[in-house]
Amino acid sequence: MSSRSSLARGDIDSPNSFYRVITELPLGGERYLPEELIVTHAGELLTMRGPCRARVRAEMSELGVIKDGAVYVRDGIIQAVGDTPSILNWHDSPGVEKMDASGCVVMPGFVDPHTHLVFAGSREFELDLKIKGKTYMEILNGGGGILRTVRDTRVASSDQLFDQAAKRLNVMLEHGSTTVEGKSGYGLDKKTELRILKTLRRLDAECPTDVIPTYLGAHAVPPEFSGGAEEYIQFIIDEVLLDLPSSGLARFCDVFCEEGVFSIAQSRRVLLAAKSLGLGLKIHADEFERTGGAELAAEVGAVSADHLARPSDDGIMAMARKQVVGVLLPGTPFSSMERDYAEARRLIELGVPIALATDLNPNCWNPSMQFTITLACHNMKMTPAEALVASTINAAAAVGREKSIGSIEEGKAADIIVLDVPTHAHIPYRMGTNLCSLVLKGGEAVFSADRSRADG
Ligand code: NIG
Ligand code: FE
């Protein structure tokens, strides 16, 4: 909120609360859900209006900007969108809460479609190894990396996993992410994988953020199957996958398809088994080696193929034909000190719909879509507009939610964020601080910050 706002002053940090206190909301308290509200006078309202699907090519530059924009919300659903005079004219009445966003950008809440949110421990010590030149795969093959986090996660209790992930989810919410996908993959044994998936379900139930669960049993070969990727894949198919659809614990199945991890054939087996059970599909594809992951994503009908630092031309064309969303994760090469980022420009030119995600995990402790957008513009040459479409409507499509979120249009959930910057071009440009001043989740104010002393 700008300093002119009548709302959202103070940010008392309560150690026992997931939410900052919103001190000057009319009813006080930590969260506030007005029945009816109008966000008024947005310097730029980025509606992302358009077809209800992932946007491609030039569509990725269309933000649907309304100057002096306003949004009318009732019962958590967007009812009307337009310029402030007409929205106030049609929808204002004494009972309607008004939130003044003068001088700010108002846009859909970020959707983060690729995270490994639930894990125990940390891997800050790997930074020294990376600085000395060790690659991500060398650290993993030496028993570190994912396998280190598996050891830490297996011995953590359900409550510990929940408490740590809820804190991360809250930071993500404060930075504007109102819907977050989360993967298992740090248990690998059935018991711990289910514990992670149940933690994701509990996070979805108890935190304001919508959490979409993905089963990623095929993340690494666990030590008890040492050397036996085939055997482990069979275990996933026979012992774990079958229980997932009926329990509702997973919406998607994902595989780390990579040289030295799971081959194309092994990945195909897991994904087809998951598909036959009704799960949606995702793939960690062509990250370090060109294995044909992009082609496999198109072949099996995956909703997204993620990473994509090294897809083949055939793979890119196949993804474009099938409109598989390419989820790019610029935080990952940044944190792994890899030079090769995905070629976003080429993917966009060839018609692949592009989304962005944080990839939050212990190798890449990045909870912020704002930072991800900064990296996407500076290191992958996406324009600010493309990066914002990739973080909202296209990210929603990457998790199958394009009908209900990702744009500010009538009938969609009022997941709306206010950023304290005059235009959208400032979002990737201003680095290293949280620009969010208000986060509405389903019309409920779940975070506000006093940015009246901030620069701009
Ligand atoms: O998407 N590449 C595989 N998986 C994760 C990293 C997981 C980890 O290192 O703990 C990723 O980057
Ligand atoms: Fe990942």
Coordinates of C-alpha atoms and ligand atoms in Angstrom, one line a residue:
M1 CA 0.0 0.0 0.0
S2 CA 1.2 3.5 -0.6
S3 CA 1.5 6.0 2.2
R4 CA -1.8 7.4 1.2
S5 CA -3.6 4.2 2.0
S6 CA -6.0 4.2 5.0
L7 CA -5.3 0.5 5.4
A8 CA -2.6 -1.8 6.5
R9 CA -0.3 0.0 8.8
G10 CA 2.2 -1.6 11.1
D11 CA 3.7 -5.0 10.9
I12 CA 4.1 -6.3 14.4
D13 CA 5.8 -9.7 14.1
S14 CA 4.3 -12.1 16.4
P15 CA 6.5 -15.2 17.0
N16 CA 3.5 -17.4 17.6
S17 CA 1.6 -16.3 14.5
F18 CA 2.1 -17.2 10.9
Y19 CA 0.7 -13.8 10.0
R20 CA 1.8 -10.3 10.6
V21 CA -0.7 -8.3 12.5
I22 CA -2.7 -6.0 10.3
T23 CA -3.3 -3.2 12.9
E24 CA -5.5 -0.7 11.1
L25 CA -8.0 -3.0 9.4
P26 CA -11.4 -1.9 10.4
L27 CA -12.1 -4.9 12.6
G28 CA -8.5 -5.3 13.7
G29 CA -7.1 -8.8 14.2
E30 CA -4.6 -10.7 12.2
R31 CA -6.6 -11.7 9.1
Y32 CA -9.6 -9.9 7.8
L33 CA -12.3 -11.2 5.4
P34 CA -14.7 -8.5 4.3
E35 CA -17.9 -9.7 2.6
E36 CA -17.6 -7.1 -0.1
L37 CA -14.5 -5.1 -1.0
I38 CA -13.2 -2.8 -3.8
V39 CA -9.5 -2.4 -4.4
T40 CA -9.4 1.1 -5.9
H41 CA -7.1 3.4 -7.8
A42 CA -4.4 0.9 -8.9
G43 CA -1.7 2.7 -10.7
E44 CA -1.6 -0.3 -13.0
L45 CA -4.1 -3.1 -12.6
L46 CA -2.6 -6.2 -14.4
T47 CA -5.6 -8.3 -15.2
M48 CA -4.0 -10.9 -17.4
R49 CA -7.4 -11.2 -19.0
G50 CA -7.6 -13.4 -22.1
P51 CA -8.2 -17.0 -23.2
C52 CA -8.5 -19.5 -20.3
R53 CA -5.3 -21.3 -21.1
A54 CA -1.6 -20.8 -21.0
R55 CA -0.5 -17.9 -23.2
V56 CA 2.1 -18.3 -26.0
R57 CA 4.4 -16.1 -28.1
A58 CA 3.1 -12.5 -28.3
E59 CA 0.2 -13.3 -25.9
M60 CA 2.9 -13.6 -23.2
S61 CA 3.4 -9.8 -23.4
E62 CA -0.3 -8.9 -22.9
L63 CA -0.9 -7.9 -19.3
G64 CA -4.4 -6.4 -19.8
V65 CA -3.4 -3.2 -18.0
I66 CA -6.1 -0.9 -16.6
K67 CA -4.8 2.4 -15.4
D68 CA -6.6 3.7 -12.3
G69 CA -8.0 0.2 -12.1
A70 CA -10.4 -1.3 -9.5
V71 CA -11.6 -4.8 -8.6
Y72 CA -14.9 -5.5 -6.9
V73 CA -14.9 -8.7 -4.8
R74 CA -17.9 -10.4 -3.0
D75 CA -17.6 -13.6 -1.0
G76 CA -14.0 -14.1 -2.1
I77 CA -14.8 -14.1 -5.8
I78 CA -14.0 -11.4 -8.3
Q79 CA -17.3 -9.8 -9.5
A80 CA -16.2 -6.9 -11.6
V81 CA -13.0 -5.4 -13.0
G82 CA -12.6 -1.9 -14.6
D83 CA -11.5 1.6 -14.0
T84 CA -12.1 3.1 -10.6
P85 CA -14.8 5.6 -11.4
S86 CA -17.1 3.0 -13.1
I87 CA -16.5 0.3 -10.5
L88 CA -17.3 2.7 -7.7
N89 CA -20.3 4.0 -9.6
W90 CA -21.8 0.5 -10.0
H91 CA -20.7 -1.3 -6.8
D92 CA -19.9 1.1 -4.0
S93 CA -22.3 1.2 -1.0
P94 CA -21.8 2.0 2.7
G95 CA -21.1 -1.7 3.6
V96 CA -18.4 -2.2 1.0
E97 CA -14.8 -2.1 2.3
K98 CA -12.4 0.0 0.2
M99 CA -8.7 -0.6 -0.2
D100 CA -6.8 2.2 -1.8
A101 CA -3.9 1.0 -4.0
S102 CA -2.9 4.5 -5.3
G103 CA 0.6 4.5 -6.8
C104 CA 0.8 0.7 -6.7
V105 CA 0.6 -2.3 -9.1
V106 CA -2.3 -4.6 -8.4
M107 CA -2.1 -8.1 -10.0
P108 CA -3.1 -11.7 -9.5
G109 CA -1.3 -13.6 -6.7
F110 CA 1.7 -15.4 -7.9
V111 CA 1.3 -19.2 -8.6
D112 CA 4.5 -21.1 -7.8
P113 CA 4.2 -24.3 -9.9
H114 CA 7.4 -26.2 -8.8
T115 CA 8.6 -26.4 -5.3
H116 CA 10.1 -29.0 -2.9
L117 CA 8.6 -27.3 0.0
V118 CA 8.6 -30.1 2.6
F119 CA 12.0 -31.2 3.8
A120 CA 14.1 -31.2 6.9
G121 CA 17.6 -29.8 7.5
S122 CA 19.6 -27.5 5.2
R123 CA 22.6 -27.7 2.9
E124 CA 24.3 -24.4 3.3
F125 CA 27.7 -26.2 3.6
E126 CA 27.4 -27.3 0.0
L127 CA 28.0 -23.7 -1.0
D128 CA 31.7 -24.1 -0.2
L129 CA 31.8 -27.3 -2.4
K130 CA 30.1 -25.4 -5.3
I131 CA 32.5 -22.5 -4.9
K132 CA 35.3 -25.0 -5.2
G133 CA 33.8 -26.3 -8.5
K134 CA 31.8 -29.3 -7.5
T135 CA 28.8 -29.8 -9.7
Y136 CA 25.3 -30.6 -8.5
M137 CA 25.5 -34.2 -9.9
E138 CA 29.0 -34.7 -8.3
I139 CA 27.6 -33.7 -4.9
L140 CA 24.6 -36.0 -5.4
N141 CA 26.7 -39.0 -6.5
G142 CA 28.9 -38.5 -3.5
G143 CA 25.9 -39.2 -1.2
G144 CA 25.1 -35.5 -0.6
G145 CA 22.5 -33.4 -2.2
I146 CA 19.0 -35.0 -2.3
L147 CA 20.3 -38.0 -0.5
R148 CA 21.6 -35.9 2.4
T149 CA 18.1 -34.3 2.7
V150 CA 16.5 -37.7 2.5
R151 CA 18.5 -38.8 5.6
D152 CA 17.4 -35.6 7.5
T153 CA 13.7 -35.9 6.4
R154 CA 13.3 -39.6 7.3
V155 CA 14.1 -38.9 11.0
A156 CA 11.9 -35.8 11.2
S157 CA 8.5 -36.0 12.8
S158 CA 5.3 -35.0 11.0
D159 CA 5.0 -32.0 13.3
Q160 CA 8.6 -30.9 12.6
L161 CA 8.0 -31.2 8.8
F162 CA 4.8 -29.2 9.1
D163 CA 6.2 -26.5 11.3
Q164 CA 9.2 -25.9 9.0
A165 CA 7.2 -26.0 5.8
A166 CA 4.5 -23.7 7.2
K167 CA 7.1 -21.1 7.9
R168 CA 8.4 -21.3 4.4
L169 CA 4.9 -21.2 3.0
N170 CA 4.2 -18.0 5.1
V171 CA 7.3 -16.3 3.7
M172 CA 6.2 -17.3 0.2
L173 CA 2.7 -15.8 0.9
E174 CA 4.3 -12.6 2.2
H175 CA 6.1 -12.4 -1.1
G176 CA 2.9 -12.8 -3.0
S177 CA 2.6 -16.6 -3.8
T178 CA -1.0 -17.5 -3.1
T179 CA -0.9 -21.0 -4.7
V180 CA 2.1 -23.3 -4.4
E181 CA 2.8 -26.7 -5.8
G182 CA 4.8 -29.0 -3.5
K183 CA 6.5 -32.3 -4.2
S184 CA 7.4 -35.3 -2.1
G185 CA 10.7 -36.9 -2.9
Y186 CA 12.8 -36.6 0.3
G187 CA 11.5 -39.8 1.8
L188 CA 11.7 -42.3 -1.1
D189 CA 10.5 -45.1 1.2
K190 CA 6.7 -45.4 1.3
K191 CA 6.2 -44.3 4.9
T192 CA 8.1 -41.1 4.6
E193 CA 6.7 -40.2 1.2
L194 CA 3.2 -40.6 2.6
R195 CA 4.2 -38.4 5.6
I196 CA 5.4 -35.7 3.2
L197 CA 2.2 -35.9 1.1
K198 CA 0.1 -35.8 4.3
T199 CA 2.1 -32.7 5.4
L200 CA 1.3 -31.0 2.1
R201 CA -2.4 -31.8 2.7
R202 CA -2.2 -30.4 6.2
L203 CA -0.5 -27.2 4.9
D204 CA -3.3 -26.8 2.4
A205 CA -5.9 -27.2 5.1
E206 CA -4.3 -25.0 7.8
C207 CA -2.5 -22.3 5.9
P208 CA -4.2 -19.6 3.7
T209 CA -2.1 -20.8 0.6
D210 CA -3.6 -23.4 -1.7
V211 CA -1.1 -26.2 -1.8
I212 CA -1.1 -28.7 -4.8
P213 CA 0.5 -32.0 -4.0
T214 CA 2.8 -33.9 -6.4
Y215 CA 4.3 -37.4 -5.8
L216 CA 8.0 -37.4 -6.7
G217 CA 9.1 -40.9 -5.5
A218 CA 11.4 -41.1 -8.5
H219 CA 13.6 -38.3 -7.2
A220 CA 16.7 -40.4 -6.5
V221 CA 17.5 -44.1 -5.9
P222 CA 17.4 -44.6 -2.2
P223 CA 20.4 -46.2 -0.4
E224 CA 18.4 -49.4 0.4
F225 CA 18.0 -49.9 -3.4
S226 CA 21.6 -48.9 -4.1
G227 CA 22.4 -49.2 -7.8
G228 CA 19.0 -50.6 -8.4
A229 CA 17.0 -48.0 -10.2
E230 CA 14.9 -50.7 -12.1
E231 CA 14.0 -52.4 -8.8
Y232 CA 13.1 -49.0 -7.2
I233 CA 10.9 -48.0 -10.2
Q234 CA 9.1 -51.4 -9.8
F235 CA 8.6 -50.7 -6.1
I236 CA 7.1 -47.3 -6.9
I237 CA 4.7 -48.8 -9.4
D238 CA 3.7 -51.8 -7.3
E239 CA 3.8 -50.5 -3.8
V240 CA 3.2 -46.7 -3.7
L241 CA 1.4 -45.3 -6.8
L242 CA -1.6 -47.5 -6.5
D243 CA -2.7 -46.0 -3.1
L244 CA -2.3 -42.4 -4.2
P245 CA -5.3 -41.5 -6.4
S246 CA -8.0 -42.9 -4.0
S247 CA -6.4 -41.2 -1.0
G248 CA -6.4 -37.9 -2.8
L249 CA -2.8 -37.4 -1.5
A250 CA -1.4 -36.5 -4.9
R251 CA -2.7 -34.6 -7.9
F252 CA 0.4 -35.0 -10.0
C253 CA 3.2 -37.5 -10.4
D254 CA 6.7 -36.2 -11.3
V255 CA 10.1 -37.9 -12.2
F256 CA 13.7 -36.7 -12.1
C257 CA 14.5 -37.8 -15.6
E258 CA 18.3 -37.3 -15.9
E259 CA 21.4 -39.1 -16.9
G260 CA 22.6 -41.1 -13.9
V261 CA 19.2 -40.8 -12.1
F262 CA 16.2 -42.2 -14.0
S263 CA 16.4 -43.0 -17.7
I264 CA 13.7 -42.1 -20.3
A265 CA 12.5 -45.7 -20.2
Q266 CA 12.2 -45.8 -16.4
S267 CA 10.6 -42.4 -16.4
R268 CA 8.1 -43.5 -19.0
R269 CA 7.1 -46.5 -17.0
V270 CA 6.4 -44.5 -13.8
L271 CA 4.5 -41.7 -15.7
L272 CA 2.3 -44.1 -17.7
A273 CA 1.5 -46.1 -14.5
A274 CA 0.5 -42.8 -12.8
K275 CA -1.5 -41.7 -15.8
S276 CA -3.5 -44.9 -15.9
L277 CA -4.4 -44.1 -12.2
G278 CA -5.7 -40.7 -13.2
L279 CA -2.8 -38.5 -11.9
G280 CA -1.6 -35.5 -13.9
L281 CA 2.1 -35.7 -15.1
K282 CA 5.1 -33.5 -14.6
I283 CA 8.8 -34.2 -15.5
H284 CA 12.2 -32.8 -14.4
A285 CA 13.4 -32.7 -18.0
D286 CA 16.7 -32.1 -19.8
E287 CA 18.3 -30.2 -16.9
F288 CA 21.9 -31.3 -17.1
E289 CA 22.0 -33.6 -20.1
R290 CA 19.9 -33.8 -23.3
T291 CA 18.1 -37.1 -22.5
G292 CA 14.8 -36.6 -24.5
G293 CA 12.8 -35.5 -21.5
A294 CA 10.9 -32.8 -23.5
E295 CA 9.9 -35.4 -26.1
L296 CA 8.8 -37.7 -23.3
A297 CA 6.7 -35.0 -21.7
A298 CA 4.8 -34.5 -25.0
E299 CA 4.5 -38.2 -25.6
V300 CA 2.9 -39.0 -22.3
G301 CA 0.7 -35.9 -22.2
A302 CA 2.4 -34.2 -19.3
V303 CA 0.9 -30.9 -18.2
S304 CA 4.5 -29.5 -17.8
A305 CA 8.1 -30.2 -18.4
D306 CA 10.4 -28.4 -15.9
H307 CA 14.0 -27.1 -16.0
L308 CA 14.6 -27.5 -19.7
A309 CA 18.2 -26.1 -19.8
R310 CA 19.0 -28.5 -22.7
P311 CA 16.0 -29.7 -24.7
S312 CA 16.4 -30.8 -28.3
D313 CA 14.8 -29.0 -31.2
D314 CA 12.4 -32.0 -31.7
G315 CA 11.6 -31.9 -28.0
I316 CA 10.8 -28.2 -28.1
M317 CA 8.6 -28.7 -31.2
A318 CA 6.8 -31.6 -29.6
M319 CA 6.0 -29.6 -26.5
A320 CA 4.7 -26.7 -28.6
R321 CA 2.5 -29.0 -30.6
K322 CA 1.0 -30.5 -27.4
Q323 CA 1.1 -27.2 -25.5
V324 CA 3.1 -28.7 -22.7
V325 CA 3.9 -25.9 -20.3
G326 CA 7.7 -25.3 -19.9
V327 CA 8.3 -24.5 -16.3
L328 CA 11.6 -22.6 -16.1
L329 CA 13.5 -22.4 -12.8
P330 CA 16.2 -19.7 -13.0
G331 CA 17.0 -19.9 -9.3
T332 CA 18.4 -23.4 -9.9
P333 CA 21.3 -22.7 -12.2
F334 CA 21.9 -19.6 -10.0
S335 CA 22.2 -21.6 -6.8
S336 CA 24.0 -24.5 -8.5
M337 CA 26.5 -22.0 -10.1
E338 CA 25.7 -23.4 -13.5
R339 CA 26.2 -21.2 -16.5
D340 CA 23.4 -22.6 -18.6
Y341 CA 20.0 -21.2 -18.1
A342 CA 17.0 -22.3 -20.1
E343 CA 16.7 -20.5 -23.5
A344 CA 13.5 -18.8 -22.7
R345 CA 13.6 -16.6 -25.8
R346 CA 13.9 -19.6 -28.1
L347 CA 11.2 -21.6 -26.3
I348 CA 8.8 -18.6 -26.5
E349 CA 9.5 -18.0 -30.2
L350 CA 8.8 -21.7 -31.0
G351 CA 5.5 -21.5 -29.3
V352 CA 6.0 -23.3 -25.9
P353 CA 3.9 -21.7 -23.2
I354 CA 6.4 -20.7 -20.4
A355 CA 5.8 -20.5 -16.7
L356 CA 8.3 -19.6 -13.9
A357 CA 8.7 -21.3 -10.5
T358 CA 11.1 -20.9 -7.5
D359 CA 12.1 -24.6 -7.3
L360 CA 12.4 -23.9 -3.5
N361 CA 14.5 -26.8 -2.1
P362 CA 17.6 -27.2 0.1
N363 CA 19.9 -26.6 -2.9
C364 CA 18.0 -23.5 -3.9
W365 CA 16.4 -21.9 -0.9
N366 CA 14.4 -19.4 -2.9
P367 CA 10.9 -18.7 -1.6
S368 CA 10.3 -15.6 -3.8
M369 CA 8.6 -15.4 -7.1
Q370 CA 9.8 -11.7 -7.2
F371 CA 13.4 -12.9 -7.1
T372 CA 12.7 -15.5 -9.7
I373 CA 11.2 -12.9 -12.0
T374 CA 14.3 -10.8 -11.5
L375 CA 16.5 -13.7 -12.5
A376 CA 14.3 -14.6 -15.5
C377 CA 14.6 -11.1 -16.9
H378 CA 18.3 -10.6 -16.2
N379 CA 19.6 -14.1 -17.0
M380 CA 17.1 -15.5 -19.5
K381 CA 16.1 -12.2 -21.2
M382 CA 12.4 -12.6 -20.6
T383 CA 10.7 -9.2 -20.6
P384 CA 9.0 -8.0 -17.4
A385 CA 5.6 -8.6 -19.0
E386 CA 6.5 -12.1 -20.1
A387 CA 7.9 -13.0 -16.7
L388 CA 4.7 -11.8 -15.0
V389 CA 2.4 -13.8 -17.4
A390 CA 4.7 -16.8 -16.7
S391 CA 4.2 -16.3 -13.0
T392 CA 0.4 -16.0 -13.0
I393 CA -1.9 -17.4 -15.7
N394 CA 0.7 -19.7 -17.3
A395 CA 1.9 -20.9 -13.9
A396 CA -1.8 -21.6 -13.0
A397 CA -2.0 -23.7 -16.3
A398 CA 1.1 -25.6 -15.2
V399 CA -0.9 -26.9 -12.2
G400 CA -4.2 -27.3 -13.9
R401 CA -5.8 -24.3 -12.2
E402 CA -6.2 -21.8 -15.1
K403 CA -10.0 -21.8 -14.8
S404 CA -10.0 -20.5 -11.2
I405 CA -6.9 -18.5 -10.6
G406 CA -4.0 -16.7 -12.5
S407 CA -5.9 -13.6 -13.8
I408 CA -8.2 -10.9 -12.4
E409 CA -11.4 -11.7 -14.2
E410 CA -15.0 -12.1 -13.2
G411 CA -15.7 -15.5 -11.5
K412 CA -12.1 -16.2 -10.5
A413 CA -10.9 -16.4 -6.9
A414 CA -9.9 -13.0 -5.4
D415 CA -6.2 -13.9 -5.0
I416 CA -4.9 -10.4 -5.5
I417 CA -1.6 -8.8 -4.5
V418 CA -0.6 -5.1 -4.2
L419 CA 3.0 -4.3 -5.0
D420 CA 4.4 -0.9 -3.9
V421 CA 5.8 0.1 -7.3
P422 CA 4.4 2.5 -9.9
T423 CA 4.6 0.2 -12.9
H424 CA 5.2 -3.5 -13.5
A425 CA 8.6 -2.8 -15.1
H426 CA 9.8 -2.0 -11.5
I427 CA 9.1 -5.6 -10.3
P428 CA 12.2 -7.3 -11.8
Y429 CA 14.2 -4.1 -11.6
R430 CA 14.1 -3.5 -7.8
M431 CA 16.1 -6.3 -6.4
G432 CA 16.4 -8.0 -3.0
T433 CA 13.4 -6.6 -1.1
N434 CA 9.8 -7.7 -0.8
L435 CA 7.7 -5.3 -2.8
C436 CA 4.4 -6.7 -1.6
S437 CA 2.3 -4.5 0.6
L438 CA -0.9 -6.4 0.7
V439 CA -1.9 -10.0 -0.1
L440 CA -5.5 -11.0 -0.5
K441 CA -6.3 -14.8 -0.6
G442 CA -9.9 -15.5 -1.6
G443 CA -10.7 -11.9 -0.7
E444 CA -9.2 -12.2 2.8
A445 CA -6.3 -9.9 3.8
V446 CA -3.7 -12.4 4.9
F447 CA -0.6 -10.1 4.9
S448 CA 0.0 -6.4 4.9
A449 CA 3.2 -4.4 5.4
D450 CA 3.9 -0.8 6.1
R451 CA 6.0 0.3 3.2
S452 CA 5.5 4.0 3.7
R453 CA 9.2 4.5 4.4
A454 CA 10.3 2.3 1.4
D455 CA 11.9 3.8 -1.6
G456 CA 8.9 4.3 -3.9
Ligands
NIG1 O1 14.4 -29.5 -9.1 N1 16.8 -31.7 -9.8 C1 16.2 -32.3 -9.0 N2 15.5 -31.9 -8.0 C2 15.5 -30.6 -7.4 C3 16.6 -30.4 -6.4 C4 16.4 -31.2 -5.2 C5 17.6 -31.1 -4.3 O2 18.7 -30.8 -4.7 O3 17.3 -31.3 -3.0 C6 15.4 -29.5 -8.4 O4 16.3 -28.7 -8.6
FE2 FE 12.5 -29.7 -8.8

